[in-house]
Coordinates of N, CA and C in Angstrom, one line a residue:
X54 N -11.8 7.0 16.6 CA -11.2 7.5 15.3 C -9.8 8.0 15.5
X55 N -9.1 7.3 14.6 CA -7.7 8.1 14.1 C -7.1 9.0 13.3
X56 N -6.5 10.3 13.1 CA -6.9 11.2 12.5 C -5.3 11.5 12.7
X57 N -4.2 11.3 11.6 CA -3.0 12.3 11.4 C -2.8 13.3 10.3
X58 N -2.0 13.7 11.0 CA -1.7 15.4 10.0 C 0.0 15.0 10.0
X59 N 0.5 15.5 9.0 CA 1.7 15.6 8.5 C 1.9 16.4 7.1
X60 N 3.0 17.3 7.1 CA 3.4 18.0 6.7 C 4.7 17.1 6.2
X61 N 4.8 16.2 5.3 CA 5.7 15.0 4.5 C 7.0 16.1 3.5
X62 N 6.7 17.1 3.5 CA 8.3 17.4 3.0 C 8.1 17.1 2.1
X63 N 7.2 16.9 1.2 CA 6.8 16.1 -0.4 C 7.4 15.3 -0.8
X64 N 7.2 14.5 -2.2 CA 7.8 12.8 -2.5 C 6.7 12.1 -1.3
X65 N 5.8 11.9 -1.3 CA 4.9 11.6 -0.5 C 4.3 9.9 -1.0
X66 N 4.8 9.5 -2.1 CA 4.6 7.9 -2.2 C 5.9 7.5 -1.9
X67 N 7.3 8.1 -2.0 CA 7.8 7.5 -1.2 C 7.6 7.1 0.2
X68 N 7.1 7.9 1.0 CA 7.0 8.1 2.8 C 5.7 7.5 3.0
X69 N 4.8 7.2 2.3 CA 3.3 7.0 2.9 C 3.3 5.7 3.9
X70 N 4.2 4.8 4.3 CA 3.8 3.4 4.8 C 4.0 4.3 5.8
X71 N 5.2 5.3 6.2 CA 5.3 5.2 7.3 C 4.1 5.7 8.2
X72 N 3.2 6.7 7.5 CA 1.7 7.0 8.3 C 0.8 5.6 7.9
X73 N 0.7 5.7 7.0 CA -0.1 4.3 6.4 C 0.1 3.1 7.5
X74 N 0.9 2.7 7.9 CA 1.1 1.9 8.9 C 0.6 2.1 10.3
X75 N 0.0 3.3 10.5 CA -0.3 3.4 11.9 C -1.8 3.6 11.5
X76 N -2.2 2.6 10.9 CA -4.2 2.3 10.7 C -4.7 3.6 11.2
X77 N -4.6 5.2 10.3 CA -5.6 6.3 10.7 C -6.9 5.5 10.0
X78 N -7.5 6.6 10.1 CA -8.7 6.6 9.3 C -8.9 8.1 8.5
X79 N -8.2 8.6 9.2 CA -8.4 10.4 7.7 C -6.6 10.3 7.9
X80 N -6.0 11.2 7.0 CA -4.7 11.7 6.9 C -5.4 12.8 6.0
X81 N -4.1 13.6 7.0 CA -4.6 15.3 6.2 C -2.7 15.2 6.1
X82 N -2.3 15.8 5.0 CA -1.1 15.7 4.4 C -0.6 16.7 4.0
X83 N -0.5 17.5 4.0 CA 1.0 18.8 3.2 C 1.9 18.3 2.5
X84 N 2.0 19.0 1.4 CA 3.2 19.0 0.3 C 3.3 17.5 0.0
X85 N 1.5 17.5 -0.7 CA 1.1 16.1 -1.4 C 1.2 16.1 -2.8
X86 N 1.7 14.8 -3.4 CA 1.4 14.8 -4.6 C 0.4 14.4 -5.1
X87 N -0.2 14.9 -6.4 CA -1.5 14.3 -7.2 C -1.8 13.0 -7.1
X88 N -2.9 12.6 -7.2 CA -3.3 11.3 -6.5 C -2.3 10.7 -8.1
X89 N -2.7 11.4 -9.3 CA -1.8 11.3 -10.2 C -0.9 10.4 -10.6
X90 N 0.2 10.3 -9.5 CA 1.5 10.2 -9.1 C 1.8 8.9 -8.9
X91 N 0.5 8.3 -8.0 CA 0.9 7.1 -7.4 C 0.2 6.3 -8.2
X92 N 0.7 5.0 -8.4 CA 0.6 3.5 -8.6 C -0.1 3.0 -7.8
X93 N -1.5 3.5 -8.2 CA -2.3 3.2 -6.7 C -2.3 2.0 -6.2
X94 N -2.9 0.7 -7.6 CA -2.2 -0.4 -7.2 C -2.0 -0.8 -6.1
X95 N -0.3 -0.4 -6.2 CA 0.7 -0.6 -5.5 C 1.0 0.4 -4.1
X96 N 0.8 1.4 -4.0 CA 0.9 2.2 -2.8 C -0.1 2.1 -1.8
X97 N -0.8 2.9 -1.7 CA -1.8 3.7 -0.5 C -2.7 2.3 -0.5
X98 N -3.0 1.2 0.5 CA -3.7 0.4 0.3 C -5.0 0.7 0.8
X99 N -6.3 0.2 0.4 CA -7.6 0.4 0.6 C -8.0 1.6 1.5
X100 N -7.6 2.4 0.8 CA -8.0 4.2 1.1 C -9.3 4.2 0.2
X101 N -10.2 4.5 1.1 CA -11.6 4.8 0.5 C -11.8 6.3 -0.9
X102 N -11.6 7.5 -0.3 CA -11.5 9.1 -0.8 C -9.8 9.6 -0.9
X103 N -9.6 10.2 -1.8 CA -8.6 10.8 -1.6 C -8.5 12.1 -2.8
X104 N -8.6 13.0 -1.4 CA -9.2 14.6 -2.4 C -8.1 15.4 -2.3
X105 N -7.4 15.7 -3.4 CA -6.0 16.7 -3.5 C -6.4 18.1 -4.2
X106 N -6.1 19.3 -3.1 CA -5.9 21.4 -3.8 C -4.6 21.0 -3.8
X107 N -4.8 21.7 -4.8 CA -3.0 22.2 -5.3 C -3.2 23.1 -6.6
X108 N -1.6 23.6 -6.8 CA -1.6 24.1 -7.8 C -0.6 23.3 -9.0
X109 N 0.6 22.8 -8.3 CA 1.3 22.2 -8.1 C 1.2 20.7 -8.2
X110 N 1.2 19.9 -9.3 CA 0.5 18.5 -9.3 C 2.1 17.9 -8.1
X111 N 2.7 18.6 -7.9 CA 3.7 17.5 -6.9 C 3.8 18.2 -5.5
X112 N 3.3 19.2 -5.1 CA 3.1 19.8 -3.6 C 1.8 20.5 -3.5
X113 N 0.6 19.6 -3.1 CA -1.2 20.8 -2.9 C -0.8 19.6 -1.2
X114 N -2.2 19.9 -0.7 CA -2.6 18.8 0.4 C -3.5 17.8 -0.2
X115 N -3.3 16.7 0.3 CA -4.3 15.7 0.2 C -4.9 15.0 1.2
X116 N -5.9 14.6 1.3 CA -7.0 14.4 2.2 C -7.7 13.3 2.0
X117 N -6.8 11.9 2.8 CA -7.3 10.4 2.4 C -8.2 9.8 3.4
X118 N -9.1 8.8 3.1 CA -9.8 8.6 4.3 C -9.9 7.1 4.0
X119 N -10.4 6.2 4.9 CA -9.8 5.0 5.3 C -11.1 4.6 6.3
X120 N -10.8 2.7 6.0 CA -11.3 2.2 6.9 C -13.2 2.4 6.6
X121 N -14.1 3.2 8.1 CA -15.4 3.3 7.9 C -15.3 4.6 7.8
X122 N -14.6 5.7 7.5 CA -14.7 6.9 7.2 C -15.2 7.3 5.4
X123 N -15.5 8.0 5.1 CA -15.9 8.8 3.7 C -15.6 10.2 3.9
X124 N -15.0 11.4 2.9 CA -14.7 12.2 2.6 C -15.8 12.9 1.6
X125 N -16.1 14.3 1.6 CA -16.8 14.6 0.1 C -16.5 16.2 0.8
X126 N -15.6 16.9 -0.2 CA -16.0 18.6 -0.6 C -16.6 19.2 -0.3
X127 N -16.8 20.3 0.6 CA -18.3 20.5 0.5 C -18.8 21.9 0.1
X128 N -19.7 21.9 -0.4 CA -19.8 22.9 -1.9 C -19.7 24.1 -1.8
X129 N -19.6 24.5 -0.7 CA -19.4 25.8 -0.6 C -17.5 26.6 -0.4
X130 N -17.1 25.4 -0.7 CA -15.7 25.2 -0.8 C -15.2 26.6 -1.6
X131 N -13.9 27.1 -1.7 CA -13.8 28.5 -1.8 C -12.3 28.9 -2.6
X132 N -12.4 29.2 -3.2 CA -10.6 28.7 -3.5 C -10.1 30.1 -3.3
X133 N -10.4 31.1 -2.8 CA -9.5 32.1 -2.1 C -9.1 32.0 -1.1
X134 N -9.5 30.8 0.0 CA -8.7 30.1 1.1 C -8.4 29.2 0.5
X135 N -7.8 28.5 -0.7 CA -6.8 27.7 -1.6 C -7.0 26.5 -0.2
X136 N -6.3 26.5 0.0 CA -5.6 25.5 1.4 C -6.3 25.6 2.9
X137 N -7.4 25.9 3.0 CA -8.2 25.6 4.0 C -9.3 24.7 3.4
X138 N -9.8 23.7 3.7 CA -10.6 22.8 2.9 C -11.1 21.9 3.7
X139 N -12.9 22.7 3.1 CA -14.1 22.4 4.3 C -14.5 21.0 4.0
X140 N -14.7 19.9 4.3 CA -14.8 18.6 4.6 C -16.2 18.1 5.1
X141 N -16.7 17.1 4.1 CA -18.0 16.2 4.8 C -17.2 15.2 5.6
X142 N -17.6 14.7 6.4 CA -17.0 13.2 6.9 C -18.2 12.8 7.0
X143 N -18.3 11.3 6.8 CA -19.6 10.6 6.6 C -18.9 9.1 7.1
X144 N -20.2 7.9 7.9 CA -19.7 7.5 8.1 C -20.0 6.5 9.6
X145 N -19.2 6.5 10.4 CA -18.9 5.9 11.4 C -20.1 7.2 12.6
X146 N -19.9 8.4 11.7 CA -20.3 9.8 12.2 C -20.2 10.4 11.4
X147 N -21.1 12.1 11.5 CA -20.5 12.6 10.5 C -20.5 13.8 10.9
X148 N -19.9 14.8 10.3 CA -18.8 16.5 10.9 C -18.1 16.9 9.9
X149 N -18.1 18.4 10.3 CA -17.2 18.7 9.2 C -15.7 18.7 9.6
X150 N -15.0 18.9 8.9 CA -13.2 18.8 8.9 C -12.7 19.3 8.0
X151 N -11.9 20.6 8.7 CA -11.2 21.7 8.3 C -10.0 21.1 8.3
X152 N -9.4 20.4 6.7 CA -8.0 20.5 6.8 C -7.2 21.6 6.0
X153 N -6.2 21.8 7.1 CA -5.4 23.0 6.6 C -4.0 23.1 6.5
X154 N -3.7 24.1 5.1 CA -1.8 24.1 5.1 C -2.3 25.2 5.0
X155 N -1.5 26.3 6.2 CA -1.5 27.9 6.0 C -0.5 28.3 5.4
X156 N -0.4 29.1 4.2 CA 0.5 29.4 3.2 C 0.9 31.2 3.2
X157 N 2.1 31.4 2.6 CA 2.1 32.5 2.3 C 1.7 33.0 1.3
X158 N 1.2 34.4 1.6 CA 0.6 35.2 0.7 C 1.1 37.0 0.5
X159 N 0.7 37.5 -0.6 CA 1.6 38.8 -0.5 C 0.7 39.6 0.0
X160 N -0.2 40.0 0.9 CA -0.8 40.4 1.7 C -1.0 39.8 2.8
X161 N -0.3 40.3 3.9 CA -0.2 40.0 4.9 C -1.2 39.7 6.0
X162 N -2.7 40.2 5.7 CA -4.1 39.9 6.4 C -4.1 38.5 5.8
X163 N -4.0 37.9 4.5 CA -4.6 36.6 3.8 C -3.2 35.9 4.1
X164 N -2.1 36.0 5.1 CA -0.7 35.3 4.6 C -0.7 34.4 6.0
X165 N -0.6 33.1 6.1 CA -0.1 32.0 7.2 C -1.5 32.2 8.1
X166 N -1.6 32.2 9.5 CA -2.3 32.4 10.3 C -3.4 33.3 9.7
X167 N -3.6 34.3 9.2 CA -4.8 35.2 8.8 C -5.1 34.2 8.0
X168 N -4.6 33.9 7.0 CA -5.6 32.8 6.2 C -6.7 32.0 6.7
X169 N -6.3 31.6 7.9 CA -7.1 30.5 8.7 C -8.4 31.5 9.3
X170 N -8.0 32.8 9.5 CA -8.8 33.7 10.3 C -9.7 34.1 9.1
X171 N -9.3 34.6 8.1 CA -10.1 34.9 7.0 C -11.3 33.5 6.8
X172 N -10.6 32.3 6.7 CA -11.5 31.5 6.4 C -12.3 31.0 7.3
X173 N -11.9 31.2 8.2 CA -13.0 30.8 9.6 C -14.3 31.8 10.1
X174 N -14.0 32.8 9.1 CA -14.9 34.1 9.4 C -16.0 33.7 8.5
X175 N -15.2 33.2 6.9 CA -16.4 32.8 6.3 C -17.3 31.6 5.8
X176 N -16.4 30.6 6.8 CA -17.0 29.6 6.8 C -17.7 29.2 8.0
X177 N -18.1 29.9 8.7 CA -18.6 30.7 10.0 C -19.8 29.7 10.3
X178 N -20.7 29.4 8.9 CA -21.8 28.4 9.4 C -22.0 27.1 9.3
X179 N -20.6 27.0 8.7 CA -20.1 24.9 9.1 C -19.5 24.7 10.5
X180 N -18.9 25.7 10.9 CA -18.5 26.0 12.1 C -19.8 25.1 13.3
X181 N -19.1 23.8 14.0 CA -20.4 24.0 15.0 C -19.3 22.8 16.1
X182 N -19.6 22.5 17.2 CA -18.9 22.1 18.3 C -18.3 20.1 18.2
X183 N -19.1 19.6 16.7 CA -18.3 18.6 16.5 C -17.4 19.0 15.4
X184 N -17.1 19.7 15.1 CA -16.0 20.0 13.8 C -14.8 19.7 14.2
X185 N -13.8 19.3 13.5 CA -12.6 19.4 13.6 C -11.8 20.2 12.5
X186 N -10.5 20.8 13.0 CA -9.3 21.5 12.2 C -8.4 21.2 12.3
X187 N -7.7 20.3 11.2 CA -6.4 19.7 11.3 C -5.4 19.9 10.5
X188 N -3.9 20.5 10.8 CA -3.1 20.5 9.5 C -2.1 21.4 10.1
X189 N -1.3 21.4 9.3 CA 0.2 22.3 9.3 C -0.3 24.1 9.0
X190 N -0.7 24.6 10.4 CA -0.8 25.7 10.9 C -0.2 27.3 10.4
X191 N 1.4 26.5 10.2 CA 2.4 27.7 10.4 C 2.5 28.5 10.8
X192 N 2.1 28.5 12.4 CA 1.6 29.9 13.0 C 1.9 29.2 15.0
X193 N 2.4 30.2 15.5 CA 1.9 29.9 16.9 C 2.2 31.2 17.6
X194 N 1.5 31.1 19.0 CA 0.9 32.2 19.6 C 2.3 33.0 19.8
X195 N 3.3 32.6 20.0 CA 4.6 33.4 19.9 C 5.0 34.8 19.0
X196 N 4.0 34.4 18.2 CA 3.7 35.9 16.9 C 3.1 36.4 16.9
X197 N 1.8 36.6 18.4 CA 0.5 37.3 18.2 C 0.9 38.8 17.8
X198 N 1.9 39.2 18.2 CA 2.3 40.8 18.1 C 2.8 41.2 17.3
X199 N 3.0 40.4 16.3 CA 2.9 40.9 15.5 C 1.7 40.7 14.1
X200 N 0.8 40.6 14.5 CA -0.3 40.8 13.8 C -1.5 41.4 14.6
X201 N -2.4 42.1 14.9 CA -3.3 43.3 15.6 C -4.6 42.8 15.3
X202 N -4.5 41.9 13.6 CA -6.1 41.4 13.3 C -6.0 39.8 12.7
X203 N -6.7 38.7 13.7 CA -6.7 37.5 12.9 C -4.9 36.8 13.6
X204 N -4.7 37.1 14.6 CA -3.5 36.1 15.1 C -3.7 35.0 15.6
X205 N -2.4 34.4 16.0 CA -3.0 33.3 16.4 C -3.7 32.8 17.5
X206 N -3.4 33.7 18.8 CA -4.8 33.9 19.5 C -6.2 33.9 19.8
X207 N -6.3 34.9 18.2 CA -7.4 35.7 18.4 C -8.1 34.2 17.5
X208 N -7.6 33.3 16.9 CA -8.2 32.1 16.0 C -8.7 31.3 16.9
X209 N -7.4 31.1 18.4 CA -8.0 30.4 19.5 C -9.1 30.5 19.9
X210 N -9.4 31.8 20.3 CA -10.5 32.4 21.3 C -12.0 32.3 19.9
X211 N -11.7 32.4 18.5 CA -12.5 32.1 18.0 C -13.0 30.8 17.9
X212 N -12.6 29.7 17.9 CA -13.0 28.5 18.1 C -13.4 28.1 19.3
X213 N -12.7 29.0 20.4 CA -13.1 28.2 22.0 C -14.6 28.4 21.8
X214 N -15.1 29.8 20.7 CA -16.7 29.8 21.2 C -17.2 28.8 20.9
X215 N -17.0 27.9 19.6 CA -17.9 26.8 19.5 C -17.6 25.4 20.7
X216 N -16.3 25.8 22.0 CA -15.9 25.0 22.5 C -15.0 23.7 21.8
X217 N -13.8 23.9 20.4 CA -13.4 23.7 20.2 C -11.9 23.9 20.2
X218 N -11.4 23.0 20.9 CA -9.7 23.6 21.5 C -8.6 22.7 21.1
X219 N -7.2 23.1 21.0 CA -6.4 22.1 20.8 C -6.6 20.6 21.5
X220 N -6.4 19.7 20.9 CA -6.3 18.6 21.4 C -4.9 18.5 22.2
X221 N -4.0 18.4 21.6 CA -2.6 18.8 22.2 C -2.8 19.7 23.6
X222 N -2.8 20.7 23.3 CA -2.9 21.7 24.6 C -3.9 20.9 25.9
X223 N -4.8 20.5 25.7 CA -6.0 20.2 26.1 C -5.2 18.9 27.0
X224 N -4.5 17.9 26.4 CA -4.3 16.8 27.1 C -3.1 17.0 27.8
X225 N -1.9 18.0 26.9 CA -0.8 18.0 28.0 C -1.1 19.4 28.8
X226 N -1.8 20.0 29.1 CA -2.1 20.8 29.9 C -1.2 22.4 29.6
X227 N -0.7 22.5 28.6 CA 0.4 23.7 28.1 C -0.3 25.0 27.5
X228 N -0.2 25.7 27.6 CA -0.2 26.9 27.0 C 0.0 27.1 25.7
X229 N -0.5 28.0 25.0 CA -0.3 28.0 23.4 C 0.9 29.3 23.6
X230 N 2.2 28.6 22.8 CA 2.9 29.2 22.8 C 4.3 28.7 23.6
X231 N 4.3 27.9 24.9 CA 5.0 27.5 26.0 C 4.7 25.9 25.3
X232 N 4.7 25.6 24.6 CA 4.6 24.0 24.2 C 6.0 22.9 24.1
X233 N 6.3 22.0 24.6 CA 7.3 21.5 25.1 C 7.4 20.6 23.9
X234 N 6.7 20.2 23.4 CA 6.9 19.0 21.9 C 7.0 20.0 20.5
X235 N 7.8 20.1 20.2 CA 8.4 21.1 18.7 C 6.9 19.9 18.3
X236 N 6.6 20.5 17.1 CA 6.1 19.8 15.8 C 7.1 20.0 14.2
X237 N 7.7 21.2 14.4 CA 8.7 21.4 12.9 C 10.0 21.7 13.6
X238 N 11.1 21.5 13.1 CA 12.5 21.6 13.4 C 12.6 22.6 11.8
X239 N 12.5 23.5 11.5 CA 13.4 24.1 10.6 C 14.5 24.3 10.1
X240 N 14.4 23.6 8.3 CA 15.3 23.6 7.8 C 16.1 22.2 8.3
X241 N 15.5 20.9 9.0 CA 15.8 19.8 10.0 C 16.8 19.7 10.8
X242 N 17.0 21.5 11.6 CA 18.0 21.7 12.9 C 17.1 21.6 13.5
X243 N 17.7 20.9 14.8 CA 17.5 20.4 15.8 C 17.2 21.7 16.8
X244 N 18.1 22.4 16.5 CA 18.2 23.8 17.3 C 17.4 24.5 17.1
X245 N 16.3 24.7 16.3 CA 15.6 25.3 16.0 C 13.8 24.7 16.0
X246 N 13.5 24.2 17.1 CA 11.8 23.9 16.9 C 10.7 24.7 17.1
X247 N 10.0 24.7 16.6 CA 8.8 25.3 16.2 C 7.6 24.2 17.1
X248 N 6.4 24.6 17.7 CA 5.0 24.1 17.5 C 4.6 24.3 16.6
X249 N 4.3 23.7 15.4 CA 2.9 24.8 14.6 C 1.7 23.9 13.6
X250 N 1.7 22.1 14.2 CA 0.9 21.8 13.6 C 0.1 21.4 14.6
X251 N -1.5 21.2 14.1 CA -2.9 21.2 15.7 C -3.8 20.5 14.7
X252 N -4.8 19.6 15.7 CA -5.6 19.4 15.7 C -6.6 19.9 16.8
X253 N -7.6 20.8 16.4 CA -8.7 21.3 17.3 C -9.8 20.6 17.3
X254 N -10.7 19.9 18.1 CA -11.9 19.4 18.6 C -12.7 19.7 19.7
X255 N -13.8 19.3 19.7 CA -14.9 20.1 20.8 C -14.0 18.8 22.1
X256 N -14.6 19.7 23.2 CA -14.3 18.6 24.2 C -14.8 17.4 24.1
X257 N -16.3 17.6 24.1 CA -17.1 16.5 23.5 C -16.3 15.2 22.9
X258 N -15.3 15.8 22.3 CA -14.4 14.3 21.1 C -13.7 13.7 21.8
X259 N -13.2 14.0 23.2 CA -12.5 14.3 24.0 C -12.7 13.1 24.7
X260 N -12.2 11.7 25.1 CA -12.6 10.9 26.3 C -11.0 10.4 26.8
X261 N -11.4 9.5 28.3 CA -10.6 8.9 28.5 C -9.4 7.8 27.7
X262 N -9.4 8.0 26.8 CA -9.0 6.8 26.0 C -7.9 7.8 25.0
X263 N -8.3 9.1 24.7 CA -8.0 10.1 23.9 C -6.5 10.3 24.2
X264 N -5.8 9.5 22.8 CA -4.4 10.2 23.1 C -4.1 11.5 22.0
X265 N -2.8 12.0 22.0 CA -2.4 12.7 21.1 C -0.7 12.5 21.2
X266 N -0.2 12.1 19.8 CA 1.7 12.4 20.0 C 1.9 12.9 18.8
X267 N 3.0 13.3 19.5 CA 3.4 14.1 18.4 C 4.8 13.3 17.9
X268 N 5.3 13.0 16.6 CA 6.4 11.8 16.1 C 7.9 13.0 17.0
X269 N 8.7 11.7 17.1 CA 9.9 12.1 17.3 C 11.2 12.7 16.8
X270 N 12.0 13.7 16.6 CA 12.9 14.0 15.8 C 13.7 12.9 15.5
X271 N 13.9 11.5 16.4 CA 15.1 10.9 15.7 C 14.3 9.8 14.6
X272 N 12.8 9.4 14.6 CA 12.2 9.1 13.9 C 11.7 9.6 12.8
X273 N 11.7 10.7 12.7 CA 11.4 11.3 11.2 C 11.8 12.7 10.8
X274 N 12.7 12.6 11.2 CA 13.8 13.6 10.5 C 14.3 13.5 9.0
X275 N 14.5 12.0 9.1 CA 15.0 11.8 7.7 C 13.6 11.7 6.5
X276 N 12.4 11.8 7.2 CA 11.7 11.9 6.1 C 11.0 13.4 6.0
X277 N 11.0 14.2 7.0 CA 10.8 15.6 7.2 C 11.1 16.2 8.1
X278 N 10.7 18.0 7.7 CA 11.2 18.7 8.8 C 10.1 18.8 9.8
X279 N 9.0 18.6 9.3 CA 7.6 18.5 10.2 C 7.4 16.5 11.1
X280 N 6.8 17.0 11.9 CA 6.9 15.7 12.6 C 5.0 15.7 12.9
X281 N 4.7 14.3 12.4 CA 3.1 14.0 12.1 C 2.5 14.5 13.6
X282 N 1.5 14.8 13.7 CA 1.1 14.5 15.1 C -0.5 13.9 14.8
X283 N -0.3 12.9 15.6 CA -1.3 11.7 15.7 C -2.1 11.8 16.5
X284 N -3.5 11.7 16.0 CA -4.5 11.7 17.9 C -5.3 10.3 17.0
X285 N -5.7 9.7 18.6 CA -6.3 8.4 18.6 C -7.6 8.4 19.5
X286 N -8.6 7.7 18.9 CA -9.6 7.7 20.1 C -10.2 8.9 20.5
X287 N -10.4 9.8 19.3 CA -11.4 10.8 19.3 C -13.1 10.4 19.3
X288 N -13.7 10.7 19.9 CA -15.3 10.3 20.4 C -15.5 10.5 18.6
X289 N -16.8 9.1 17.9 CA -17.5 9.7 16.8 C -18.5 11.0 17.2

């Protein structure tokens, strides 16, 4: 299974071949526009599901699936985590998939990283060792100290119980927080990279074959300030 995350900078029928072209089978997407928008026609070719939160018919996430994958809501879905969004996958296999855009909020327990913590607390019993969590984070362990409840740590250590860990970290062997591949350049300076998009999976997903990259600054800069990161050859 192929599985990208990108954070597209919105205008998102303009940019789609360039993920579209690298045959995933899910895309989890930030600062998506309404399925609405596109000339489906003409765009996104033989995408099976494609489930868009938003508030915003031209910036929610969207959540396309492809190929032998299927997608479906799943009903206990919650809209006070707006942008955490619990996922059937059906199919080839089936699991749940947490795709996520961590957003700001004017309380700072529910804002970026807590969000994820708030919603992982209550979606506690979809939670299980083939799940995956994919998406534009906005958070890395670089900030634990400044948050006391729900950092980005303490999200880590909550998922390692079900034995689900960065994929990234997991294959380049890095530390959370000491990460050598930016995922966002802010504001598209170069001078300024961030980690802060992940895909988490049990080891179990995990085989020899298992890659993960993360796109290049001189390759998609001009279409965002986030750079996709792709994993390939995750176990069904």
């Amino acid at each position: 299974m192929k599985i990208i995350s990108w954070n597209c900078n919105m205008a998102f029928r303009k940019k789609w071949n360039a993920v579209v072209e690298l045959n995933p089978d899910i895309l989890v997407i930030q600062e998506c526009e309404h399925e609405s928008k596109y000339k489906l026609d003409q765009l996104i070719p033989d995408y099976n599901e494609f489930i868009w939160i938003g508030e915003n018919l031209n910036k929610g996430i969207g959540i396309i699936s492809f190929n032998n994958y299927h997608i479906d809501l799943l009903p206990n879905y919650s809209d006070d985590f707006k942008y955490i969004i619990p996922l059937e996958v059906t199919g080839v296999s089936t699991f749940n998939l947490f795709a996520i855009w961590a957003m700001p909020h004017k309380t700072k327990l529910k804002s970026y990283v807590g969000q994820i913590w708030n919603a992982l607390n209550y979606y506690h019993s979809e939670i299980n060792a083939s799940s995956l969590l994919v998406g534009d984070w906005n958070s890395n362990a670089i900030w634990n100290h400044e948050r006391k409840i729900g950092n980005h740590g303490q999200v880590v250590d909550f998922l390692e119980e079900f034995g689900i860990r960065s994929i990234y970290h997991e294959l380049r062997k890095e530390e959370h927080g000491d990460e050598l591949e930016p995922t966002l350049f802010l504001l598209k300076n170069k001078e300024k990279p961030y980690h802060m998009d992940y895909c988490f999976a049990s080891k179990d997903k995990i085989t020899e074959k298992t890659t993960v990259r993360v796109g290049k600054y001189e390759d998609w800069i001009h279409l965002s300030d986030h750079m996709p990161v792709i994993v390939d050859h995750l176990e069904n």
